[in-house]
Amino acid sequence: MKNVLTFAAFTTTLVLTGCGETKLSPKGEAAMSYMANYVYLKNNCEVDSMADLGMAMGMAMMAPIVSAELNGDKDASDSLLKERSARITGSCKEVDQAISDAGKAFKAASQ
């Protein structure tokens, strides 16, 4: 089940990965996907304040995971987040679903 959720999240997220890009663990990829989709959603869509609060708490939980995988390099983390969120396309509803999928993948990879 864990692998199915992780695979489903990666195939349905709107974040594209390219060649030569920073490699993260499945847990780190799920966290980065969540974060990038959240940044896109926050910047491009109207978000309910309660939903935003919940997603912001998720960001606070996931950011240290990505930072640790990048050896605490804040610049690398910020750069990767900016790069990934810039590649996102799709409707606000699709991005919201991608955030949910990435959260599930993160939870599955954490177990």
PDB file of N, CA and C in Angstrom:
ATOM      1  N   MET A   1       0.828  -1.193   0.000  1.00  0.00           N
ATOM      2  CA  MET A   1       0.000   0.000   0.000  1.00  0.00           C
ATOM      3  C   MET A   1       0.871   1.255   0.000  1.00  0.00           C
ATOM      4  N   LYS A   2       1.943   1.197   0.797  1.00  0.00           N
ATOM      5  CA  LYS A   2       2.856   2.341   0.879  1.00  0.00           C
ATOM      6  C   LYS A   2       3.420   2.683  -0.498  1.00  0.00           C
ATOM      7  N   ASN A   3       3.869   1.666  -1.226  1.00  0.00           N
ATOM      8  CA  ASN A   3       4.440   1.903  -2.551  1.00  0.00           C
ATOM      9  C   ASN A   3       3.385   2.377  -3.544  1.00  0.00           C
ATOM     10  N   VAL A   4       2.171   1.881  -3.412  1.00  0.00           N
ATOM     11  CA  VAL A   4       1.096   2.287  -4.316  1.00  0.00           C
ATOM     12  C   VAL A   4       0.786   3.761  -4.119  1.00  0.00           C
ATOM     13  N   LEU A   5       0.686   4.199  -2.854  1.00  0.00           N
ATOM     14  CA  LEU A   5       0.411   5.609  -2.576  1.00  0.00           C
ATOM     15  C   LEU A   5       1.540   6.501  -3.072  1.00  0.00           C
ATOM     16  N   THR A   6       2.767   6.084  -2.834  1.00  0.00           N
ATOM     17  CA  THR A   6       3.907   6.877  -3.276  1.00  0.00           C
ATOM     18  C   THR A   6       3.913   6.982  -4.790  1.00  0.00           C
ATOM     19  N   PHE A   7       3.704   5.876  -5.471  1.00  0.00           N
ATOM     20  CA  PHE A   7       3.685   5.888  -6.925  1.00  0.00           C
ATOM     21  C   PHE A   7       2.535   6.740  -7.448  1.00  0.00           C
ATOM     22  N   ALA A   8       1.364   6.588  -6.862  1.00  0.00           N
ATOM     23  CA  ALA A   8       0.200   7.360  -7.307  1.00  0.00           C
ATOM     24  C   ALA A   8       0.449   8.856  -7.155  1.00  0.00           C
ATOM     25  N   ALA A   9       1.042   9.245  -6.048  1.00  0.00           N
ATOM     26  CA  ALA A   9       1.299  10.668  -5.827  1.00  0.00           C
ATOM     27  C   ALA A   9       2.282  11.215  -6.851  1.00  0.00           C
ATOM     28  N   PHE A  10       3.301  10.431  -7.164  1.00  0.00           N
ATOM     29  CA  PHE A  10       4.295  10.921  -8.120  1.00  0.00           C
ATOM     30  C   PHE A  10       3.749  10.955  -9.536  1.00  0.00           C
ATOM     31  N   THR A  11       2.818  10.066  -9.857  1.00  0.00           N
ATOM     32  CA  THR A  11       2.278  10.089 -11.207  1.00  0.00           C
ATOM     33  C   THR A  11       1.174  11.114 -11.375  1.00  0.00           C
ATOM     34  N   THR A  12       0.551  11.533 -10.273  1.00  0.00           N
ATOM     35  CA  THR A  12      -0.532  12.507 -10.394  1.00  0.00           C
ATOM     36  C   THR A  12      -0.115  13.921 -10.034  1.00  0.00           C
ATOM     37  N   THR A  13       1.043  14.087  -9.417  1.00  0.00           N
ATOM     38  CA  THR A  13       1.456  15.452  -9.093  1.00  0.00           C
ATOM     39  C   THR A  13       1.791  16.208 -10.358  1.00  0.00           C
ATOM     40  N   LEU A  14       1.744  17.499 -10.257  1.00  0.00           N
ATOM     41  CA  LEU A  14       1.975  18.344 -11.422  1.00  0.00           C
ATOM     42  C   LEU A  14       3.412  18.795 -11.531  1.00  0.00           C
ATOM     43  N   VAL A  15       4.226  18.357 -10.614  1.00  0.00           N
ATOM     44  CA  VAL A  15       5.629  18.728 -10.632  1.00  0.00           C
ATOM     45  C   VAL A  15       6.368  17.778 -11.547  1.00  0.00           C
ATOM     46  N   LEU A  16       7.061  18.319 -12.506  1.00  0.00           N
ATOM     47  CA  LEU A  16       7.833  17.521 -13.448  1.00  0.00           C
ATOM     48  C   LEU A  16       9.279  17.465 -12.983  1.00  0.00           C
ATOM     49  N   THR A  17       9.903  16.330 -13.182  1.00  0.00           N
ATOM     50  CA  THR A  17      11.313  16.246 -12.836  1.00  0.00           C
ATOM     51  C   THR A  17      12.130  16.161 -14.105  1.00  0.00           C
ATOM     52  N   GLY A  18      13.312  16.709 -14.073  1.00  0.00           N
ATOM     53  CA  GLY A  18      14.157  16.729 -15.255  1.00  0.00           C
ATOM     54  C   GLY A  18      15.456  15.986 -15.033  1.00  0.00           C
ATOM     55  N   CYS A  19      16.236  15.854 -16.062  1.00  0.00           N
ATOM     56  CA  CYS A  19      17.524  15.183 -15.988  1.00  0.00           C
ATOM     57  C   CYS A  19      18.513  16.055 -15.222  1.00  0.00           C
ATOM     58  N   GLY A  20      19.368  15.435 -14.454  1.00  0.00           N
ATOM     59  CA  GLY A  20      20.403  16.148 -13.739  1.00  0.00           C
ATOM     60  C   GLY A  20      19.894  16.969 -12.572  1.00  0.00           C
ATOM     61  N   GLU A  21      18.660  16.783 -12.208  1.00  0.00           N
ATOM     62  CA  GLU A  21      18.074  17.531 -11.106  1.00  0.00           C
ATOM     63  C   GLU A  21      18.455  16.898  -9.775  1.00  0.00           C
ATOM     64  N   THR A  22      18.399  17.698  -8.739  1.00  0.00           N
ATOM     65  CA  THR A  22      18.697  17.222  -7.390  1.00  0.00           C
ATOM     66  C   THR A  22      17.831  16.016  -7.077  1.00  0.00           C
ATOM     67  N   LYS A  23      18.456  14.968  -6.586  1.00  0.00           N
ATOM     68  CA  LYS A  23      17.736  13.750  -6.241  1.00  0.00           C
ATOM     69  C   LYS A  23      17.433  13.755  -4.752  1.00  0.00           C
ATOM     70  N   LEU A  24      16.192  13.466  -4.427  1.00  0.00           N
ATOM     71  CA  LEU A  24      15.751  13.359  -3.042  1.00  0.00           C
ATOM     72  C   LEU A  24      15.197  11.963  -2.819  1.00  0.00           C
ATOM     73  N   SER A  25      15.125  11.556  -1.580  1.00  0.00           N
ATOM     74  CA  SER A  25      14.507  10.278  -1.236  1.00  0.00           C
ATOM     75  C   SER A  25      13.016  10.361  -1.546  1.00  0.00           C
ATOM     76  N   PRO A  26      12.303   9.229  -1.556  1.00  0.00           N
ATOM     77  CA  PRO A  26      10.854   9.302  -1.785  1.00  0.00           C
ATOM     78  C   PRO A  26      10.148  10.233  -0.786  1.00  0.00           C
ATOM     79  N   LYS A  27      10.595  10.209   0.447  1.00  0.00           N
ATOM     80  CA  LYS A  27      10.018  11.092   1.460  1.00  0.00           C
ATOM     81  C   LYS A  27      10.328  12.554   1.127  1.00  0.00           C
ATOM     82  N   GLY A  28      11.556  12.827   0.720  1.00  0.00           N
ATOM     83  CA  GLY A  28      11.955  14.178   0.349  1.00  0.00           C
ATOM     84  C   GLY A  28      11.236  14.655  -0.899  1.00  0.00           C
ATOM     85  N   GLU A  29      11.046  13.761  -1.880  1.00  0.00           N
ATOM     86  CA  GLU A  29      10.318  14.112  -3.104  1.00  0.00           C
ATOM     87  C   GLU A  29       8.866  14.443  -2.791  1.00  0.00           C
ATOM     88  N   ALA A  30       8.246  13.645  -1.923  1.00  0.00           N
ATOM     89  CA  ALA A  30       6.854  13.922  -1.543  1.00  0.00           C
ATOM     90  C   ALA A  30       6.760  15.270  -0.840  1.00  0.00           C
ATOM     91  N   ALA A  31       7.713  15.542   0.045  1.00  0.00           N
ATOM     92  CA  ALA A  31       7.729  16.832   0.751  1.00  0.00           C
ATOM     93  C   ALA A  31       7.928  17.985  -0.229  1.00  0.00           C
ATOM     94  N   MET A  32       8.849  17.831  -1.151  1.00  0.00           N
ATOM     95  CA  MET A  32       9.106  18.891  -2.125  1.00  0.00           C
ATOM     96  C   MET A  32       7.903  19.096  -3.040  1.00  0.00           C
ATOM     97  N   SER A  33       7.259  18.023  -3.439  1.00  0.00           N
ATOM     98  CA  SER A  33       6.072  18.118  -4.263  1.00  0.00           C
ATOM     99  C   SER A  33       4.976  18.890  -3.524  1.00  0.00           C
ATOM    100  N   TYR A  34       4.769  18.553  -2.278  1.00  0.00           N
ATOM    101  CA  TYR A  34       3.784  19.253  -1.450  1.00  0.00           C
ATOM    102  C   TYR A  34       4.118  20.739  -1.388  1.00  0.00           C
ATOM    103  N   MET A  35       5.364  21.025  -1.085  1.00  0.00           N
ATOM    104  CA  MET A  35       5.785  22.418  -0.922  1.00  0.00           C
ATOM    105  C   MET A  35       5.664  23.210  -2.225  1.00  0.00           C
ATOM    106  N   ALA A  36       6.109  22.635  -3.322  1.00  0.00           N
ATOM    107  CA  ALA A  36       6.070  23.341  -4.603  1.00  0.00           C
ATOM    108  C   ALA A  36       4.631  23.600  -5.042  1.00  0.00           C
ATOM    109  N   ASN A  37       3.786  22.601  -4.887  1.00  0.00           N
ATOM    110  CA  ASN A  37       2.385  22.779  -5.255  1.00  0.00           C
ATOM    111  C   ASN A  37       1.707  23.791  -4.345  1.00  0.00           C
ATOM    112  N   TYR A  38       2.060  23.806  -3.068  1.00  0.00           N
ATOM    113  CA  TYR A  38       1.496  24.790  -2.142  1.00  0.00           C
ATOM    114  C   TYR A  38       1.906  26.211  -2.541  1.00  0.00           C
ATOM    115  N   VAL A  39       3.172  26.396  -2.865  1.00  0.00           N
ATOM    116  CA  VAL A  39       3.645  27.722  -3.281  1.00  0.00           C
ATOM    117  C   VAL A  39       2.886  28.176  -4.523  1.00  0.00           C
ATOM    118  N   TYR A  40       2.724  27.285  -5.490  1.00  0.00           N
ATOM    119  CA  TYR A  40       1.976  27.623  -6.701  1.00  0.00           C
ATOM    120  C   TYR A  40       0.538  27.988  -6.354  1.00  0.00           C
ATOM    121  N   LEU A  41      -0.113  27.159  -5.553  1.00  0.00           N
ATOM    122  CA  LEU A  41      -1.500  27.390  -5.181  1.00  0.00           C
ATOM    123  C   LEU A  41      -1.657  28.724  -4.461  1.00  0.00           C
ATOM    124  N   LYS A  42      -0.779  28.979  -3.531  1.00  0.00           N
ATOM    125  CA  LYS A  42      -0.836  30.213  -2.735  1.00  0.00           C
ATOM    126  C   LYS A  42      -0.660  31.443  -3.633  1.00  0.00           C
ATOM    127  N   ASN A  43       0.213  31.350  -4.614  1.00  0.00           N
ATOM    128  CA  ASN A  43       0.501  32.494  -5.487  1.00  0.00           C
ATOM    129  C   ASN A  43      -0.502  32.684  -6.624  1.00  0.00           C
ATOM    130  N   ASN A  44      -1.214  31.634  -7.004  1.00  0.00           N
ATOM    131  CA  ASN A  44      -2.039  31.701  -8.206  1.00  0.00           C
ATOM    132  C   ASN A  44      -3.523  31.397  -8.017  1.00  0.00           C
ATOM    133  N   CYS A  45      -3.918  31.012  -6.831  1.00  0.00           N
ATOM    134  CA  CYS A  45      -5.301  30.612  -6.619  1.00  0.00           C
ATOM    135  C   CYS A  45      -5.850  31.232  -5.341  1.00  0.00           C
ATOM    136  N   GLU A  46      -7.146  31.322  -5.280  1.00  0.00           N
ATOM    137  CA  GLU A  46      -7.782  31.769  -4.057  1.00  0.00           C
ATOM    138  C   GLU A  46      -7.883  30.565  -3.127  1.00  0.00           C
ATOM    139  N   VAL A  47      -7.379  30.730  -1.908  1.00  0.00           N
ATOM    140  CA  VAL A  47      -7.331  29.619  -0.964  1.00  0.00           C
ATOM    141  C   VAL A  47      -8.117  30.001   0.285  1.00  0.00           C
ATOM    142  N   ASP A  48      -8.994  29.129   0.705  1.00  0.00           N
ATOM    143  CA  ASP A  48      -9.738  29.313   1.940  1.00  0.00           C
ATOM    144  C   ASP A  48      -8.763  29.433   3.107  1.00  0.00           C
ATOM    145  N   SER A  49      -9.049  30.333   4.033  1.00  0.00           N
ATOM    146  CA  SER A  49      -8.100  30.599   5.119  1.00  0.00           C
ATOM    147  C   SER A  49      -7.856  29.380   5.999  1.00  0.00           C
ATOM    148  N   MET A  50      -8.871  28.563   6.247  1.00  0.00           N
ATOM    149  CA  MET A  50      -8.668  27.366   7.072  1.00  0.00           C
ATOM    150  C   MET A  50      -7.846  26.320   6.316  1.00  0.00           C
ATOM    151  N   ALA A  51      -8.104  26.178   5.035  1.00  0.00           N
ATOM    152  CA  ALA A  51      -7.315  25.241   4.224  1.00  0.00           C
ATOM    153  C   ALA A  51      -5.869  25.718   4.156  1.00  0.00           C
ATOM    154  N   ASP A  52      -5.697  27.024   4.013  1.00  0.00           N
ATOM    155  CA  ASP A  52      -4.355  27.597   3.967  1.00  0.00           C
ATOM    156  C   ASP A  52      -3.607  27.329   5.262  1.00  0.00           C
ATOM    157  N   LEU A  53      -4.274  27.481   6.371  1.00  0.00           N
ATOM    158  CA  LEU A  53      -3.647  27.213   7.668  1.00  0.00           C
ATOM    159  C   LEU A  53      -3.167  25.769   7.761  1.00  0.00           C
ATOM    160  N   GLY A  54      -4.010  24.845   7.323  1.00  0.00           N
ATOM    161  CA  GLY A  54      -3.629  23.431   7.346  1.00  0.00           C
ATOM    162  C   GLY A  54      -2.444  23.134   6.441  1.00  0.00           C
ATOM    163  N   MET A  55      -2.456  23.725   5.246  1.00  0.00           N
ATOM    164  CA  MET A  55      -1.352  23.502   4.317  1.00  0.00           C
ATOM    165  C   MET A  55      -0.068  24.162   4.812  1.00  0.00           C
ATOM    166  N   ALA A  56      -0.191  25.325   5.437  1.00  0.00           N
ATOM    167  CA  ALA A  56       0.987  26.002   5.986  1.00  0.00           C
ATOM    168  C   ALA A  56       1.613  25.167   7.104  1.00  0.00           C
ATOM    169  N   MET A  57       0.778  24.512   7.898  1.00  0.00           N
ATOM    170  CA  MET A  57       1.313  23.625   8.936  1.00  0.00           C
ATOM    171  C   MET A  57       2.045  22.445   8.299  1.00  0.00           C
ATOM    172  N   GLY A  58       1.505  21.943   7.191  1.00  0.00           N
ATOM    173  CA  GLY A  58       2.181  20.874   6.461  1.00  0.00           C
ATOM    174  C   GLY A  58       3.527  21.338   5.932  1.00  0.00           C
ATOM    175  N   MET A  59       3.566  22.554   5.427  1.00  0.00           N
ATOM    176  CA  MET A  59       4.836  23.132   4.943  1.00  0.00           C
ATOM    177  C   MET A  59       5.864  23.185   6.073  1.00  0.00           C
ATOM    178  N   ALA A  60       5.430  23.628   7.241  1.00  0.00           N
ATOM    179  CA  ALA A  60       6.333  23.736   8.389  1.00  0.00           C
ATOM    180  C   ALA A  60       6.872  22.366   8.790  1.00  0.00           C
ATOM    181  N   MET A  61       6.082  21.331   8.571  1.00  0.00           N
ATOM    182  CA  MET A  61       6.504  19.980   8.916  1.00  0.00           C
ATOM    183  C   MET A  61       7.450  19.405   7.856  1.00  0.00           C
ATOM    184  N   MET A  62       7.254  19.765   6.604  1.00  0.00           N
ATOM    185  CA  MET A  62       8.019  19.162   5.514  1.00  0.00           C
ATOM    186  C   MET A  62       9.305  19.896   5.159  1.00  0.00           C
ATOM    187  N   ALA A  63       9.349  21.184   5.379  1.00  0.00           N
ATOM    188  CA  ALA A  63      10.538  21.969   5.023  1.00  0.00           C
ATOM    189  C   ALA A  63      11.814  21.434   5.672  1.00  0.00           C
ATOM    190  N   PRO A  64      11.798  21.056   6.955  1.00  0.00           N
ATOM    191  CA  PRO A  64      13.032  20.529   7.555  1.00  0.00           C
ATOM    192  C   PRO A  64      13.502  19.210   6.926  1.00  0.00           C
ATOM    193  N   ILE A  65      12.571  18.429   6.405  1.00  0.00           N
ATOM    194  CA  ILE A  65      12.924  17.159   5.752  1.00  0.00           C
ATOM    195  C   ILE A  65      13.745  17.441   4.499  1.00  0.00           C
ATOM    196  N   VAL A  66      13.264  18.361   3.677  1.00  0.00           N
ATOM    197  CA  VAL A  66      13.971  18.712   2.445  1.00  0.00           C
ATOM    198  C   VAL A  66      15.315  19.350   2.784  1.00  0.00           C
ATOM    199  N   SER A  67      15.314  20.238   3.748  1.00  0.00           N
ATOM    200  CA  SER A  67      16.547  20.908   4.152  1.00  0.00           C
ATOM    201  C   SER A  67      17.600  19.897   4.619  1.00  0.00           C
ATOM    202  N   ALA A  68      17.168  18.932   5.393  1.00  0.00           N
ATOM    203  CA  ALA A  68      18.103  17.907   5.877  1.00  0.00           C
ATOM    204  C   ALA A  68      18.664  17.081   4.727  1.00  0.00           C
ATOM    205  N   GLU A  69      17.827  16.769   3.742  1.00  0.00           N
ATOM    206  CA  GLU A  69      18.303  15.990   2.599  1.00  0.00           C
ATOM    207  C   GLU A  69      19.265  16.781   1.722  1.00  0.00           C
ATOM    208  N   LEU A  70      19.184  18.099   1.817  1.00  0.00           N
ATOM    209  CA  LEU A  70      20.106  18.952   1.059  1.00  0.00           C
ATOM    210  C   LEU A  70      21.225  19.471   1.965  1.00  0.00           C
ATOM    211  N   ASN A  71      21.493  18.725   3.018  1.00  0.00           N
ATOM    212  CA  ASN A  71      22.568  19.021   3.967  1.00  0.00           C
ATOM    213  C   ASN A  71      22.449  20.408   4.590  1.00  0.00           C
ATOM    214  N   GLY A  72      21.218  20.819   4.849  1.00  0.00           N
ATOM    215  CA  GLY A  72      20.987  22.095   5.510  1.00  0.00           C
ATOM    216  C   GLY A  72      21.253  23.319   4.655  1.00  0.00           C
ATOM    217  N   ASP A  73      21.414  23.134   3.365  1.00  0.00           N
ATOM    218  CA  ASP A  73      21.693  24.244   2.453  1.00  0.00           C
ATOM    219  C   ASP A  73      20.394  24.967   2.108  1.00  0.00           C
ATOM    220  N   LYS A  74      20.102  26.050   2.802  1.00  0.00           N
ATOM    221  CA  LYS A  74      18.859  26.798   2.604  1.00  0.00           C
ATOM    222  C   LYS A  74      18.759  27.341   1.187  1.00  0.00           C
ATOM    223  N   ASP A  75      19.860  27.808   0.642  1.00  0.00           N
ATOM    224  CA  ASP A  75      19.834  28.336  -0.723  1.00  0.00           C
ATOM    225  C   ASP A  75      19.451  27.258  -1.731  1.00  0.00           C
ATOM    226  N   ALA A  76      20.005  26.067  -1.556  1.00  0.00           N
ATOM    227  CA  ALA A  76      19.672  24.956  -2.458  1.00  0.00           C
ATOM    228  C   ALA A  76      18.204  24.577  -2.312  1.00  0.00           C
ATOM    229  N   SER A  77      17.717  24.555  -1.094  1.00  0.00           N
ATOM    230  CA  SER A  77      16.310  24.234  -0.844  1.00  0.00           C
ATOM    231  C   SER A  77      15.394  25.279  -1.464  1.00  0.00           C
ATOM    232  N   ASP A  78      15.694  26.540  -1.252  1.00  0.00           N
ATOM    233  CA  ASP A  78      14.886  27.622  -1.820  1.00  0.00           C
ATOM    234  C   ASP A  78      14.923  27.601  -3.344  1.00  0.00           C
ATOM    235  N   SER A  79      16.091  27.352  -3.899  1.00  0.00           N
ATOM    236  CA  SER A  79      16.251  27.310  -5.351  1.00  0.00           C
ATOM    237  C   SER A  79      15.447  26.158  -5.951  1.00  0.00           C
ATOM    238  N   LEU A  80      15.539  24.987  -5.331  1.00  0.00           N
ATOM    239  CA  LEU A  80      14.806  23.827  -5.829  1.00  0.00           C
ATOM    240  C   LEU A  80      13.305  24.072  -5.722  1.00  0.00           C
ATOM    241  N   LEU A  81      12.868  24.657  -4.625  1.00  0.00           N
ATOM    242  CA  LEU A  81      11.451  24.950  -4.448  1.00  0.00           C
ATOM    243  C   LEU A  81      10.961  25.936  -5.506  1.00  0.00           C
ATOM    244  N   LYS A  82      11.729  26.966  -5.747  1.00  0.00           N
ATOM    245  CA  LYS A  82      11.362  27.964  -6.745  1.00  0.00           C
ATOM    246  C   LYS A  82      11.300  27.332  -8.142  1.00  0.00           C
ATOM    247  N   GLU A  83      12.291  26.510  -8.457  1.00  0.00           N
ATOM    248  CA  GLU A  83      12.354  25.852  -9.761  1.00  0.00           C
ATOM    249  C   GLU A  83      11.164  24.919  -9.962  1.00  0.00           C
ATOM    250  N   ARG A  84      10.882  24.111  -8.951  1.00  0.00           N
ATOM    251  CA  ARG A  84       9.784  23.154  -9.071  1.00  0.00           C
ATOM    252  C   ARG A  84       8.426  23.841  -9.146  1.00  0.00           C
ATOM    253  N   SER A  85       8.212  24.854  -8.327  1.00  0.00           N
ATOM    254  CA  SER A  85       6.908  25.526  -8.353  1.00  0.00           C
ATOM    255  C   SER A  85       6.699  26.283  -9.663  1.00  0.00           C
ATOM    256  N   ALA A  86       7.769  26.722 -10.298  1.00  0.00           N
ATOM    257  CA  ALA A  86       7.663  27.431 -11.574  1.00  0.00           C
ATOM    258  C   ALA A  86       7.218  26.504 -12.712  1.00  0.00           C
ATOM    259  N   ARG A  87       7.426  25.210 -12.556  1.00  0.00           N
ATOM    260  CA  ARG A  87       7.074  24.256 -13.617  1.00  0.00           C
ATOM    261  C   ARG A  87       5.656  23.714 -13.508  1.00  0.00           C
ATOM    262  N   ILE A  88       4.945  24.107 -12.482  1.00  0.00           N
ATOM    263  CA  ILE A  88       3.613  23.565 -12.263  1.00  0.00           C
ATOM    264  C   ILE A  88       2.614  24.228 -13.204  1.00  0.00           C
ATOM    265  N   THR A  89       1.772  23.408 -13.787  1.00  0.00           N
ATOM    266  CA  THR A  89       0.682  23.892 -14.622  1.00  0.00           C
ATOM    267  C   THR A  89      -0.580  23.170 -14.181  1.00  0.00           C
ATOM    268  N   GLY A  90      -1.680  23.699 -14.520  1.00  0.00           N
ATOM    269  CA  GLY A  90      -2.936  23.034 -14.187  1.00  0.00           C
ATOM    270  C   GLY A  90      -3.871  23.957 -13.452  1.00  0.00           C
ATOM    271  N   SER A  91      -5.069  23.474 -13.280  1.00  0.00           N
ATOM    272  CA  SER A  91      -6.084  24.264 -12.596  1.00  0.00           C
ATOM    273  C   SER A  91      -5.816  24.259 -11.095  1.00  0.00           C
ATOM    274  N   CYS A  92      -6.439  25.192 -10.416  1.00  0.00           N
ATOM    275  CA  CYS A  92      -6.295  25.273  -8.962  1.00  0.00           C
ATOM    276  C   CYS A  92      -6.787  23.984  -8.305  1.00  0.00           C
ATOM    277  N   LYS A  93      -7.846  23.418  -8.854  1.00  0.00           N
ATOM    278  CA  LYS A  93      -8.381  22.162  -8.315  1.00  0.00           C
ATOM    279  C   LYS A  93      -7.365  21.025  -8.473  1.00  0.00           C
ATOM    280  N   GLU A  94      -6.709  20.964  -9.617  1.00  0.00           N
ATOM    281  CA  GLU A  94      -5.706  19.921  -9.855  1.00  0.00           C
ATOM    282  C   GLU A  94      -4.505  20.094  -8.917  1.00  0.00           C
ATOM    283  N   VAL A  95      -4.103  21.327  -8.719  1.00  0.00           N
ATOM    284  CA  VAL A  95      -2.966  21.586  -7.828  1.00  0.00           C
ATOM    285  C   VAL A  95      -3.335  21.244  -6.388  1.00  0.00           C
ATOM    286  N   ASP A  96      -4.550  21.590  -5.998  1.00  0.00           N
ATOM    287  CA  ASP A  96      -5.025  21.239  -4.653  1.00  0.00           C
ATOM    288  C   ASP A  96      -5.014  19.722  -4.469  1.00  0.00           C
ATOM    289  N   GLN A  97      -5.432  18.984  -5.498  1.00  0.00           N
ATOM    290  CA  GLN A  97      -5.413  17.521  -5.432  1.00  0.00           C
ATOM    291  C   GLN A  97      -3.979  17.000  -5.362  1.00  0.00           C
ATOM    292  N   ALA A  98      -3.075  17.639  -6.087  1.00  0.00           N
ATOM    293  CA  ALA A  98      -1.665  17.233  -6.054  1.00  0.00           C
ATOM    294  C   ALA A  98      -1.085  17.418  -4.650  1.00  0.00           C
ATOM    295  N   ILE A  99      -1.502  18.476  -3.968  1.00  0.00           N
ATOM    296  CA  ILE A  99      -1.041  18.695  -2.594  1.00  0.00           C
ATOM    297  C   ILE A  99      -1.534  17.557  -1.707  1.00  0.00           C
ATOM    298  N   SER A 100      -2.787  17.202  -1.857  1.00  0.00           N
ATOM    299  CA  SER A 100      -3.350  16.106  -1.075  1.00  0.00           C
ATOM    300  C   SER A 100      -2.621  14.790  -1.356  1.00  0.00           C
ATOM    301  N   ASP A 101      -2.368  14.520  -2.633  1.00  0.00           N
ATOM    302  CA  ASP A 101      -1.650  13.291  -3.016  1.00  0.00           C
ATOM    303  C   ASP A 101      -0.237  13.279  -2.443  1.00  0.00           C
ATOM    304  N   ALA A 102       0.444  14.419  -2.502  1.00  0.00           N
ATOM    305  CA  ALA A 102       1.812  14.496  -1.972  1.00  0.00           C
ATOM    306  C   ALA A 102       1.816  14.312  -0.461  1.00  0.00           C
ATOM    307  N   GLY A 103       0.801  14.839   0.209  1.00  0.00           N
ATOM    308  CA  GLY A 103       0.681  14.632   1.664  1.00  0.00           C
ATOM    309  C   GLY A 103       0.519  13.168   2.000  1.00  0.00           C
ATOM    310  N   LYS A 104      -0.291  12.458   1.227  1.00  0.00           N
ATOM    311  CA  LYS A 104      -0.476  11.026   1.437  1.00  0.00           C
ATOM    312  C   LYS A 104       0.817  10.263   1.171  1.00  0.00           C
ATOM    313  N   ALA A 105       1.526  10.647   0.114  1.00  0.00           N
ATOM    314  CA  ALA A 105       2.799   9.993  -0.203  1.00  0.00           C
ATOM    315  C   ALA A 105       3.830  10.252   0.888  1.00  0.00           C
ATOM    316  N   PHE A 106       3.855  11.466   1.409  1.00  0.00           N
ATOM    317  CA  PHE A 106       4.772  11.814   2.493  1.00  0.00           C
ATOM    318  C   PHE A 106       4.467  10.947   3.720  1.00  0.00           C
ATOM    319  N   LYS A 107       3.194  10.830   4.040  1.00  0.00           N
ATOM    320  CA  LYS A 107       2.803  10.023   5.200  1.00  0.00           C
ATOM    321  C   LYS A 107       3.189   8.560   4.991  1.00  0.00           C
ATOM    322  N   ALA A 108       2.947   8.045   3.796  1.00  0.00           N
ATOM    323  CA  ALA A 108       3.290   6.657   3.499  1.00  0.00           C
ATOM    324  C   ALA A 108       4.810   6.439   3.552  1.00  0.00           C
ATOM    325  N   ALA A 109       5.576   7.370   3.037  1.00  0.00           N
ATOM    326  CA  ALA A 109       7.042   7.230   3.033  1.00  0.00           C
ATOM    327  C   ALA A 109       7.621   7.394   4.434  1.00  0.00           C
ATOM    328  N   SER A 110       6.880   8.054   5.305  1.00  0.00           N
ATOM    329  CA  SER A 110       7.360   8.283   6.674  1.00  0.00           C
ATOM    330  C   SER A 110       7.179   7.066   7.570  1.00  0.00           C
ATOM    331  N   GLN A 111       6.364   6.125   7.134  1.00  0.00           N
ATOM    332  CA  GLN A 111       6.081   4.950   7.977  1.00  0.00           C
ATOM    333  C   GLN A 111       7.064   3.843   7.774  1.00  0.00           C
TER     334      GLN A 111
END
